mmCIF file of C-alpha atoms in Angstrom:
data_model
loop_
_atom_site.group_PDB
_atom_site.id
_atom_site.type_symbol
_atom_site.label_atom_id
_atom_site.label_comp_id
_atom_site.label_asym_id
_atom_site.label_seq_id
_atom_site.Cartn_x
_atom_site.Cartn_y
_atom_site.Cartn_z
ATOM 1 C CA MET A 1 98.239 83.542 66.699
ATOM 2 C CA THR A 2 101.363 82.865 68.725
ATOM 3 C CA ARG A 3 103.638 85.286 70.511
ATOM 4 C CA ASP A 4 106.284 84.911 67.800
ATOM 5 C CA ALA A 5 103.830 85.575 64.922
ATOM 6 C CA ALA A 6 105.187 87.884 62.248
ATOM 7 C CA ASP A 7 104.331 91.556 62.193
ATOM 8 C CA ALA A 8 101.454 92.427 59.854
ATOM 9 C CA ALA A 9 99.602 95.466 58.533
ATOM 10 C CA LEU A 10 96.132 96.062 57.113
ATOM 11 C CA VAL A 11 96.558 98.892 54.592
ATOM 12 C CA LEU A 12 93.632 100.861 53.121
ATOM 13 C CA GLU A 13 93.640 102.833 49.902
ATOM 14 C CA ASP A 14 93.260 106.168 51.696
ATOM 15 C CA GLY A 15 96.525 105.592 53.551
ATOM 16 C CA ARG A 16 95.096 104.341 56.859
ATOM 17 C CA ILE A 17 97.235 101.518 58.290
ATOM 18 C CA PHE A 18 96.341 99.147 61.138
ATOM 19 C CA ARG A 19 99.262 97.245 62.670
ATOM 20 C CA GLY A 20 98.926 93.741 64.112
ATOM 21 C CA ARG A 21 100.286 90.219 63.864
ATOM 22 C CA ALA A 22 100.071 87.583 61.134
ATOM 23 C CA PHE A 23 97.048 85.292 61.322
ATOM 24 C CA GLY A 24 97.017 82.283 59.000
ATOM 25 C CA ALA A 25 99.436 82.441 56.069
ATOM 26 C CA VAL A 26 102.264 84.984 55.999
ATOM 27 C CA GLY A 27 102.701 87.112 52.892
ATOM 28 C CA ARG A 28 100.702 89.588 50.828
ATOM 29 C CA THR A 29 97.109 89.735 49.657
ATOM 30 C CA LEU A 30 94.962 92.370 47.970
ATOM 31 C CA GLY A 31 91.195 92.853 47.814
ATOM 32 C CA GLU A 32 88.279 95.051 48.771
ATOM 33 C CA ALA A 33 87.969 95.654 52.526
ATOM 34 C CA VAL A 34 84.447 94.930 53.809
ATOM 35 C CA PHE A 35 83.079 94.161 57.254
ATOM 36 C CA CYS A 36 80.742 91.418 58.455
ATOM 37 C CA THR A 37 78.678 91.935 61.612
ATOM 38 C CA ALA A 38 77.845 88.239 62.149
ATOM 39 C CA THR A 39 78.804 86.903 65.576
ATOM 40 C CA THR A 40 78.745 83.268 64.415
ATOM 41 C CA GLY A 41 79.360 81.335 61.222
ATOM 42 C CA TYR A 42 82.868 82.447 60.310
ATOM 43 C CA GLN A 43 83.506 79.150 58.492
ATOM 44 C CA GLU A 44 80.457 79.662 56.285
ATOM 45 C CA THR A 45 81.526 83.252 55.636
ATOM 46 C CA LEU A 46 85.067 82.349 54.649
ATOM 47 C CA THR A 47 83.924 79.616 52.228
ATOM 48 C CA ASP A 48 81.132 81.683 50.630
ATOM 49 C CA PRO A 49 82.099 82.320 46.957
ATOM 50 C CA SER A 50 80.338 85.713 47.152
ATOM 51 C CA TYR A 51 83.344 86.949 49.185
ATOM 52 C CA HIS A 52 85.773 86.265 46.325
ATOM 53 C CA ARG A 53 88.402 89.046 46.131
ATOM 54 C CA GLN A 54 87.312 90.639 49.407
ATOM 55 C CA ILE A 55 89.226 91.124 52.649
ATOM 56 C CA VAL A 56 86.685 90.462 55.382
ATOM 57 C CA VAL A 57 86.928 92.357 58.667
ATOM 58 C CA ALA A 58 85.128 90.515 61.477
ATOM 59 C CA ALA A 59 83.130 92.937 63.635
ATOM 60 C CA ALA A 60 82.758 90.323 66.389
ATOM 61 C CA PRO A 61 85.737 90.741 68.749
ATOM 62 C CA GLN A 62 86.649 87.060 69.202
ATOM 63 C CA ILE A 63 86.866 84.653 66.298
ATOM 64 C CA GLY A 64 87.863 80.989 66.086
ATOM 65 C CA ASN A 65 86.308 79.570 69.261
ATOM 66 C CA THR A 66 84.818 76.509 67.559
ATOM 67 C CA GLY A 67 87.770 75.809 65.284
ATOM 68 C CA TRP A 68 87.233 74.356 61.815
ATOM 69 C CA ASN A 69 85.244 71.259 60.869
ATOM 70 C CA ASP A 70 84.509 69.134 57.804
ATOM 71 C CA GLU A 71 80.757 69.882 57.667
ATOM 72 C CA ASP A 72 80.112 73.636 57.520
ATOM 73 C CA ASP A 73 81.936 74.662 54.332
ATOM 74 C CA GLU A 74 79.764 76.468 51.778
ATOM 75 C CA SER A 75 82.094 75.498 48.930
ATOM 76 C CA ALA A 76 85.209 73.457 48.273
ATOM 77 C CA LYS A 77 87.620 76.105 49.590
ATOM 78 C CA ILE A 78 88.064 79.445 51.331
ATOM 79 C CA TRP A 79 87.243 82.267 48.905
ATOM 80 C CA VAL A 80 88.027 85.425 50.878
ATOM 81 C CA ALA A 81 91.153 87.303 49.806
ATOM 82 C CA GLY A 82 92.104 87.943 53.434
ATOM 83 C CA TYR A 83 90.765 87.925 56.982
ATOM 84 C CA ALA A 84 91.130 90.549 59.728
ATOM 85 C CA VAL A 85 90.199 89.812 63.350
ATOM 86 C CA ARG A 86 90.729 91.396 66.745
ATOM 87 C CA ASP A 87 91.123 88.575 69.286
ATOM 88 C CA PRO A 88 91.653 85.081 67.844
ATOM 89 C CA ALA A 89 90.686 82.221 70.162
ATOM 90 C CA ARG A 90 93.661 80.624 71.875
ATOM 91 C CA ARG A 91 92.238 77.135 71.355
ATOM 92 C CA ALA A 92 89.383 75.484 69.468
ATOM 93 C CA SER A 93 86.613 74.153 71.697
ATOM 94 C CA SER A 94 84.113 72.009 69.804
ATOM 95 C CA TRP A 95 83.624 68.273 69.448
ATOM 96 C CA ARG A 96 83.093 68.863 65.719
ATOM 97 C CA ALA A 97 86.417 70.632 65.158
ATOM 98 C CA THR A 98 89.058 68.853 63.076
ATOM 99 C CA THR A 99 91.593 71.704 63.127
ATOM 100 C CA THR A 100 91.920 75.333 64.173
ATOM 101 C CA LEU A 101 90.961 78.400 62.172
ATOM 102 C CA PRO A 102 94.520 79.800 61.849
ATOM 103 C CA ASP A 103 95.848 76.391 60.807
ATOM 104 C CA GLU A 104 93.185 76.093 58.095
ATOM 105 C CA LEU A 105 93.887 79.629 56.875
ATOM 106 C CA ALA A 106 97.574 78.783 56.665
ATOM 107 C CA ARG A 107 96.894 75.446 54.912
ATOM 108 C CA GLN A 108 94.869 77.195 52.226
ATOM 109 C CA GLY A 109 97.305 80.099 51.894
ATOM 110 C CA ILE A 110 94.931 82.784 53.182
ATOM 111 C CA VAL A 111 96.824 85.801 54.522
ATOM 112 C CA GLY A 112 95.220 87.335 57.616
ATOM 113 C CA ILE A 113 95.882 89.756 60.429
ATOM 114 C CA ALA A 114 94.969 89.676 64.124
ATOM 115 C CA GLY A 115 95.315 91.972 67.085
ATOM 116 C CA ILE A 116 93.961 95.100 65.397
ATOM 117 C CA ASP A 117 91.117 97.334 66.587
ATOM 118 C CA THR A 118 88.426 95.983 64.279
ATOM 119 C CA ARG A 119 85.878 98.420 65.769
ATOM 120 C CA ALA A 120 87.993 101.268 64.429
ATOM 121 C CA VAL A 121 88.262 99.572 61.029
ATOM 122 C CA VAL A 122 84.489 99.058 60.847
ATOM 123 C CA ARG A 123 83.793 102.689 61.823
ATOM 124 C CA HIS A 124 86.266 103.837 59.179
ATOM 125 C CA LEU A 125 84.654 101.723 56.446
ATOM 126 C CA ARG A 126 81.172 102.851 57.463
ATOM 127 C CA SER A 127 82.290 106.476 57.173
ATOM 128 C CA ARG A 128 84.449 106.220 54.041
ATOM 129 C CA GLY A 129 82.885 103.184 52.380
ATOM 130 C CA SER A 130 84.327 99.835 51.334
ATOM 131 C CA MET A 131 87.697 100.386 49.710
ATOM 132 C CA LYS A 132 90.738 98.739 48.188
ATOM 133 C CA ALA A 133 92.961 97.155 50.801
ATOM 134 C CA GLY A 134 95.829 94.789 51.406
ATOM 135 C CA ILE A 135 97.257 92.672 54.210
ATOM 136 C CA PHE A 136 101.040 92.439 54.373
ATOM 137 C CA SER A 137 103.088 90.352 56.817
ATOM 138 C CA GLY A 138 106.617 89.075 57.273
ATOM 139 C CA ASP A 139 108.911 89.824 54.332
ATOM 140 C CA ALA A 140 105.999 91.383 52.407
ATOM 141 C CA LEU A 141 106.032 94.412 54.718
ATOM 142 C CA GLY A 142 107.692 97.567 53.451
ATOM 143 C CA ALA A 143 107.584 101.328 53.573
ATOM 144 C CA PRO A 144 104.039 102.683 54.121
ATOM 145 C CA ALA A 145 104.056 104.609 50.831
ATOM 146 C CA GLU A 146 105.008 101.454 48.926
ATOM 147 C CA LEU A 147 102.228 99.431 50.590
ATOM 148 C CA VAL A 148 99.591 102.080 49.852
ATOM 149 C CA ALA A 149 100.744 102.259 46.232
ATOM 150 C CA SER A 150 100.453 98.480 45.947
ATOM 151 C CA VAL A 151 96.922 98.599 47.333
ATOM 152 C CA ASN A 152 95.841 101.326 44.956
ATOM 153 C CA GLY A 153 97.317 99.531 41.968
ATOM 154 C CA GLN A 154 94.702 96.767 42.053
ATOM 155 C CA SER A 155 91.472 96.862 40.065
ATOM 156 C CA SER A 156 88.237 98.057 41.663
ATOM 157 C CA MET A 157 85.280 95.870 42.620
ATOM 158 C CA LEU A 158 83.164 98.277 40.549
ATOM 159 C CA GLY A 159 83.130 96.726 37.094
ATOM 160 C CA ALA A 160 84.561 93.387 38.290
ATOM 161 C CA ASP A 161 83.211 90.356 36.397
ATOM 162 C CA LEU A 162 83.795 87.523 38.886
ATOM 163 C CA ALA A 163 80.951 85.016 38.597
ATOM 164 C CA GLY A 164 82.787 82.977 35.977
ATOM 165 C CA GLU A 165 85.780 82.636 38.323
ATOM 166 C CA VAL A 166 83.759 80.861 41.022
ATOM 167 C CA SER A 167 81.265 78.889 38.916
ATOM 168 C CA THR A 168 81.413 75.142 38.401
ATOM 169 C CA ASP A 169 83.169 73.889 35.264
ATOM 170 C CA ALA A 170 80.800 70.984 34.710
ATOM 171 C CA LEU A 171 77.225 70.039 35.496
ATOM 172 C CA TYR A 172 76.593 68.076 38.693
ATOM 173 C CA THR A 173 73.380 66.810 40.255
ATOM 174 C CA ILE A 174 72.073 66.757 43.829
ATOM 175 C CA GLU A 175 69.420 64.077 44.253
ATOM 176 C CA PRO A 176 66.214 64.724 46.235
ATOM 177 C CA ARG A 177 65.607 63.347 49.684
ATOM 178 C CA GLY A 178 62.606 61.061 49.599
ATOM 179 C CA THR A 179 60.093 61.262 46.764
ATOM 180 C CA HIS A 180 61.162 63.196 43.673
ATOM 181 C CA ARG A 181 58.712 66.074 43.177
ATOM 182 C CA HIS A 182 60.435 68.553 40.858
ATOM 183 C CA THR A 183 63.549 69.125 38.767
ATOM 184 C CA VAL A 184 65.390 72.430 39.144
ATOM 185 C CA VAL A 185 68.261 73.799 37.086
ATOM 186 C CA ALA A 186 70.464 76.011 39.282
ATOM 187 C CA VAL A 187 72.730 78.445 37.445
ATOM 188 C CA ASP A 188 75.931 78.587 39.480
ATOM 189 C CA LEU A 189 77.063 82.202 39.797
ATOM 190 C CA GLY A 190 78.778 81.365 43.111
ATOM 191 C CA ILE A 191 76.313 78.961 44.683
ATOM 192 C CA LYS A 192 76.537 77.964 48.368
ATOM 193 C CA THR A 193 76.425 74.295 49.366
ATOM 194 C CA ASN A 194 73.342 74.735 51.529
ATOM 195 C CA THR A 195 71.158 75.968 48.660
ATOM 196 C CA PRO A 196 70.891 72.672 46.716
ATOM 197 C CA ARG A 197 70.525 70.962 50.099
ATOM 198 C CA MET A 198 67.451 73.105 50.850
ATOM 199 C CA PHE A 199 65.949 72.154 47.485
ATOM 200 C CA ALA A 200 66.734 68.464 47.995
ATOM 201 C CA GLN A 201 65.010 68.501 51.379
ATOM 202 C CA ARG A 202 61.829 69.482 49.518
ATOM 203 C CA GLY A 203 61.993 66.638 47.006
ATOM 204 C CA MET A 204 63.738 68.542 44.226
ATOM 205 C CA ARG A 205 66.447 67.111 41.974
ATOM 206 C CA VAL A 206 68.939 69.930 41.334
ATOM 207 C CA HIS A 207 71.127 70.119 38.236
ATOM 208 C CA VAL A 208 73.819 72.717 38.982
ATOM 209 C CA VAL A 209 75.155 74.225 35.751
ATOM 210 C CA SER A 210 77.916 76.639 34.832
ATOM 211 C CA SER A 211 77.416 80.391 34.571
ATOM 212 C CA THR A 212 78.179 80.003 30.838
ATOM 213 C CA THR A 213 75.303 77.584 30.221
ATOM 214 C CA THR A 214 72.857 78.315 27.406
ATOM 215 C CA LEU A 215 69.070 78.350 27.371
ATOM 216 C CA ASP A 216 69.083 75.267 25.124
ATOM 217 C CA ASP A 217 71.289 73.465 27.661
ATOM 218 C CA ILE A 218 68.799 74.314 30.418
ATOM 219 C CA LEU A 219 65.735 73.269 28.435
ATOM 220 C CA ALA A 220 67.404 69.975 27.498
ATOM 221 C CA LEU A 221 67.356 69.081 31.210
ATOM 222 C CA GLN A 222 63.550 69.445 31.207
ATOM 223 C CA PRO A 223 63.339 71.539 34.384
ATOM 224 C CA ASP A 224 60.206 72.453 36.263
ATOM 225 C CA GLY A 225 61.931 75.642 37.406
ATOM 226 C CA VAL A 226 65.176 77.614 37.168
ATOM 227 C CA PHE A 227 67.241 79.061 40.006
ATOM 228 C CA LEU A 228 69.785 81.928 39.892
ATOM 229 C CA SER A 229 72.357 81.704 42.685
ATOM 230 C CA ASN A 230 74.304 84.175 44.756
ATOM 231 C CA GLY A 231 77.781 85.215 43.612
ATOM 232 C CA PRO A 232 80.503 87.882 43.601
ATOM 233 C CA GLY A 233 81.262 90.927 41.500
ATOM 234 C CA ASP A 234 79.430 93.762 39.799
ATOM 235 C CA PRO A 235 76.045 92.685 38.359
ATOM 236 C CA ALA A 236 76.403 95.379 35.680
ATOM 237 C CA THR A 237 79.031 93.153 34.022
ATOM 238 C CA ALA A 238 76.854 90.014 33.897
ATOM 239 C CA ASP A 239 75.220 90.624 30.511
ATOM 240 C CA SER A 240 75.240 86.947 29.496
ATOM 241 C CA ALA A 241 73.438 85.919 32.695
ATOM 242 C CA VAL A 242 70.893 88.690 32.132
ATOM 243 C CA GLU A 243 70.208 87.505 28.587
ATOM 244 C CA LEU A 244 69.888 83.920 29.806
ATOM 245 C CA THR A 245 67.371 85.070 32.412
ATOM 246 C CA ARG A 246 65.338 86.903 29.799
ATOM 247 C CA GLY A 247 65.255 83.707 27.773
ATOM 248 C CA VAL A 248 63.995 81.742 30.777
ATOM 249 C CA LEU A 249 61.344 84.377 31.491
ATOM 250 C CA ALA A 250 60.147 84.132 27.880
ATOM 251 C CA THR A 251 59.531 80.386 28.311
ATOM 252 C CA GLY A 252 57.249 80.960 31.291
ATOM 253 C CA LEU A 253 59.211 78.589 33.542
ATOM 254 C CA PRO A 254 59.057 79.438 37.263
ATOM 255 C CA LEU A 255 62.195 81.306 38.299
ATOM 256 C CA PHE A 256 63.736 82.020 41.711
ATOM 257 C CA GLY A 257 66.867 84.055 42.464
ATOM 258 C CA ILE A 258 68.989 84.815 45.528
ATOM 259 C CA CYS A 259 71.415 87.717 46.106
ATOM 260 C CA PHE A 260 73.400 88.108 42.844
ATOM 261 C CA GLY A 261 70.499 86.249 41.252
ATOM 262 C CA ASN A 262 68.173 88.989 42.519
ATOM 263 C CA GLN A 263 70.282 91.608 40.782
ATOM 264 C CA ILE A 264 70.347 89.544 37.581
ATOM 265 C CA LEU A 265 66.556 89.141 37.570
ATOM 266 C CA GLY A 266 66.190 92.849 38.306
ATOM 267 C CA ARG A 267 68.404 93.744 35.365
ATOM 268 C CA ALA A 268 66.470 91.309 33.141
ATOM 269 C CA LEU A 269 63.314 93.206 34.131
ATOM 270 C CA GLY A 270 64.922 96.522 33.175
ATOM 271 C CA ARG A 271 66.221 97.820 36.511
ATOM 272 C CA ASP A 272 69.655 99.380 37.044
ATOM 273 C CA THR A 273 72.139 98.465 39.782
ATOM 274 C CA TYR A 274 74.554 100.550 41.842
ATOM 275 C CA LYS A 275 77.468 99.999 44.228
ATOM 276 C CA MET A 276 76.526 100.532 47.865
ATOM 277 C CA LYS A 277 78.701 102.583 50.207
ATOM 278 C CA PHE A 278 79.583 99.673 52.492
ATOM 279 C CA GLY A 279 76.962 97.018 51.720
ATOM 280 C CA HIS A 280 75.045 94.592 53.933
ATOM 281 C CA ARG A 281 77.025 91.729 55.475
ATOM 282 C CA GLY A 282 75.661 90.020 58.568
ATOM 283 C CA ILE A 283 72.956 87.698 59.906
ATOM 284 C CA ASN A 284 70.536 90.063 61.657
ATOM 285 C CA ILE A 285 69.278 92.375 58.897
ATOM 286 C CA PRO A 286 65.483 93.049 58.887
ATOM 287 C CA VAL A 287 63.584 92.859 55.599
ATOM 288 C CA VAL A 288 59.960 93.871 54.993
ATOM 289 C CA GLU A 289 57.768 92.041 52.467
ATOM 290 C CA HIS A 290 55.617 94.754 50.901
ATOM 291 C CA HIS A 291 52.296 92.932 50.433
ATOM 292 C CA THR A 292 52.127 91.185 53.779
ATOM 293 C CA GLY A 293 54.157 93.495 56.010
ATOM 294 C CA ARG A 294 55.979 90.378 57.165
ATOM 295 C CA ILE A 295 59.429 91.077 58.618
ATOM 296 C CA SER A 296 62.189 88.488 58.319
ATOM 297 C CA ILE A 297 65.543 88.684 60.067
ATOM 298 C CA THR A 298 67.948 87.721 57.321
ATOM 299 C CA ALA A 299 71.511 86.770 56.439
ATOM 300 C CA GLN A 300 73.037 89.028 53.795
ATOM 301 C CA ASN A 301 76.242 89.529 51.857
ATOM 302 C CA HIS A 302 76.119 92.105 49.081
ATOM 303 C CA GLY A 303 77.838 95.310 48.040
ATOM 304 C CA PHE A 304 75.576 96.083 45.054
ATOM 305 C CA ALA A 305 71.819 96.672 44.925
ATOM 306 C CA LEU A 306 68.918 97.339 42.564
ATOM 307 C CA GLU A 307 67.393 100.746 42.010
ATOM 308 C CA GLY A 308 63.786 101.080 43.208
ATOM 309 C CA GLU A 309 61.323 101.919 45.965
ATOM 310 C CA ARG A 310 59.113 99.757 48.175
ATOM 311 C CA GLY A 311 55.971 98.622 46.362
ATOM 312 C CA GLU A 312 56.991 100.250 43.075
ATOM 313 C CA GLN A 313 55.445 98.597 40.016
ATOM 314 C CA PHE A 314 56.750 98.820 36.465
ATOM 315 C CA ASP A 315 56.155 97.328 33.024
ATOM 316 C CA THR A 316 58.463 94.735 31.465
ATOM 317 C CA PRO A 317 58.366 92.639 28.269
ATOM 318 C CA PHE A 318 57.321 89.725 30.501
ATOM 319 C CA GLY A 319 54.455 91.440 32.291
ATOM 320 C CA ARG A 320 54.003 93.794 35.193
ATOM 321 C CA ALA A 321 56.763 93.642 37.838
ATOM 322 C CA GLU A 322 57.258 95.089 41.303
ATOM 323 C CA VAL A 323 59.688 95.779 44.106
ATOM 324 C CA SER A 324 58.497 93.180 46.612
ATOM 325 C CA HIS A 325 60.908 93.563 49.574
ATOM 326 C CA VAL A 326 63.003 96.319 51.137
ATOM 327 C CA CYS A 327 65.480 96.561 53.996
ATOM 328 C CA ALA A 328 63.852 98.004 57.113
ATOM 329 C CA ASN A 329 67.103 99.744 58.048
ATOM 330 C CA ASP A 330 67.753 101.814 54.932
ATOM 331 C CA GLY A 331 65.100 101.089 52.280
ATOM 332 C CA THR A 332 67.456 99.155 49.994
ATOM 333 C CA VAL A 333 65.629 96.951 47.478
ATOM 334 C CA GLU A 334 65.634 93.388 48.831
ATOM 335 C CA GLY A 335 63.366 91.655 46.328
ATOM 336 C CA VAL A 336 61.719 91.942 42.909
ATOM 337 C CA GLY A 337 59.340 89.781 40.925
ATOM 338 C CA LEU A 338 56.626 89.549 38.336
ATOM 339 C CA VAL A 339 53.209 90.492 39.682
ATOM 340 C CA ASP A 340 51.778 87.196 38.415
ATOM 341 C CA GLY A 341 54.235 85.431 40.747
ATOM 342 C CA ARG A 342 55.981 83.129 38.297
ATOM 343 C CA ALA A 343 59.380 84.806 38.803
ATOM 344 C CA PHE A 344 60.714 86.272 42.030
ATOM 345 C CA SER A 345 63.999 86.900 43.807
ATOM 346 C CA VAL A 346 65.391 88.213 47.072
ATOM 347 C CA GLN A 347 68.628 89.987 47.904
ATOM 348 C CA TYR A 348 69.155 88.094 51.163
ATOM 349 C CA HIS A 349 69.977 84.436 51.870
ATOM 350 C CA PRO A 350 66.975 82.254 52.791
ATOM 351 C CA GLU A 351 69.308 79.233 52.886
ATOM 352 C CA ALA A 352 70.887 81.084 55.876
ATOM 353 C CA ALA A 353 74.148 79.265 56.425
ATOM 354 C CA ALA A 354 75.023 80.564 58.884
ATOM 355 C CA GLY A 355 72.136 82.698 60.041
ATOM 356 C CA PRO A 356 68.422 82.868 60.894
ATOM 357 C CA HIS A 357 65.856 80.683 59.158
ATOM 358 C CA ASP A 358 63.020 83.223 58.959
ATOM 359 C CA ALA A 359 63.036 83.235 55.151
ATOM 360 C CA ALA A 360 63.268 79.480 54.479
ATOM 361 C CA TYR A 361 59.592 79.559 53.424
ATOM 362 C CA LEU A 362 60.696 81.028 50.078
ATOM 363 C CA PHE A 363 61.896 77.587 48.998
ATOM 364 C CA ASP A 364 58.364 76.324 49.667
ATOM 365 C CA ARG A 365 56.958 79.231 47.656
ATOM 366 C CA PHE A 366 59.122 78.192 44.710
ATOM 367 C CA ALA A 367 57.930 74.595 45.094
ATOM 368 C CA GLY A 368 54.356 75.870 45.052
ATOM 369 C CA LEU A 369 54.990 77.724 41.786
ATOM 370 C CA MET A 370 56.242 74.541 40.164
ATOM 371 C CA GLU A 371 53.239 72.629 41.500
ATOM 372 C CA GLY A 372 50.955 75.187 39.906
ATOM 373 C CA ALA A 373 52.828 75.115 36.615
#
């Protein structure tokens, strides 16, 4: 952000307006305002497809210190609708940096705002909940009433079917590192780059397929297991993914899901979902595994969750199932699975890019299931 940056405004649906300066591209963008408490990993956050159609407010006061590099992207582009920060770094300081954060935002046409009190924004969203929002700068600015009306005219995240908008159009394959041990079909609902990498490190060949793939398509690839990825939107709209998951469960193939994939597996097992007040977005969220009492510090990004209580068991057409993990902070369901172990999922991100690696063992658990099968 330079001294001659255009004026900008972050406008919330309830009429609250935060004034600042343009950061990145100048113009207009709309989305759902959410906040992320992570102090590192802004590049991974911005390129995470799960943030599609969301305006991310960075809780950390200074953003952009390490610039932008060619290695840390979690997808082929920035997916956030907009970015709001308090104090952008004046210069990038990293030997890995190839450009600066504001320059990359501008190059990809991402409208942002800087110089606002992000602590006040976060407190507001925690009190009122995530809400429709817009960032306006330069010629896109106008009368406050007009900006608020524009914000409120957009569709809600509740009921949004977005996985198909971020999924791959065609199958691609990530080859294993070293000896080939297993073949996994990963259903791309908004997959992050680091997930197939984590599988490949464990000797797994990963076929990444579209969210519209069929069970016959999956079986034709002769997988040893099936993976359901993270992704954006309301899981209540993902009926085709739920039916696909039920088909996989009926075959008895080992199944593993992350984030959106956790919600899809939960729905396939008969659980309902709901929209959270402000969600979990950060890299220091504690999760308790029910059977072991093990606590993992996790990376998370979700605004929807499954209904249920810690340790709850319930019947499904595929056998007895249970709520396997919960958030230590608020009791939110963080994992479900079949009691026999052949299908399980977690709401958090064990691939942890960026974030802690406490939960990376879940990839080994999945490998163990395929070994047993």
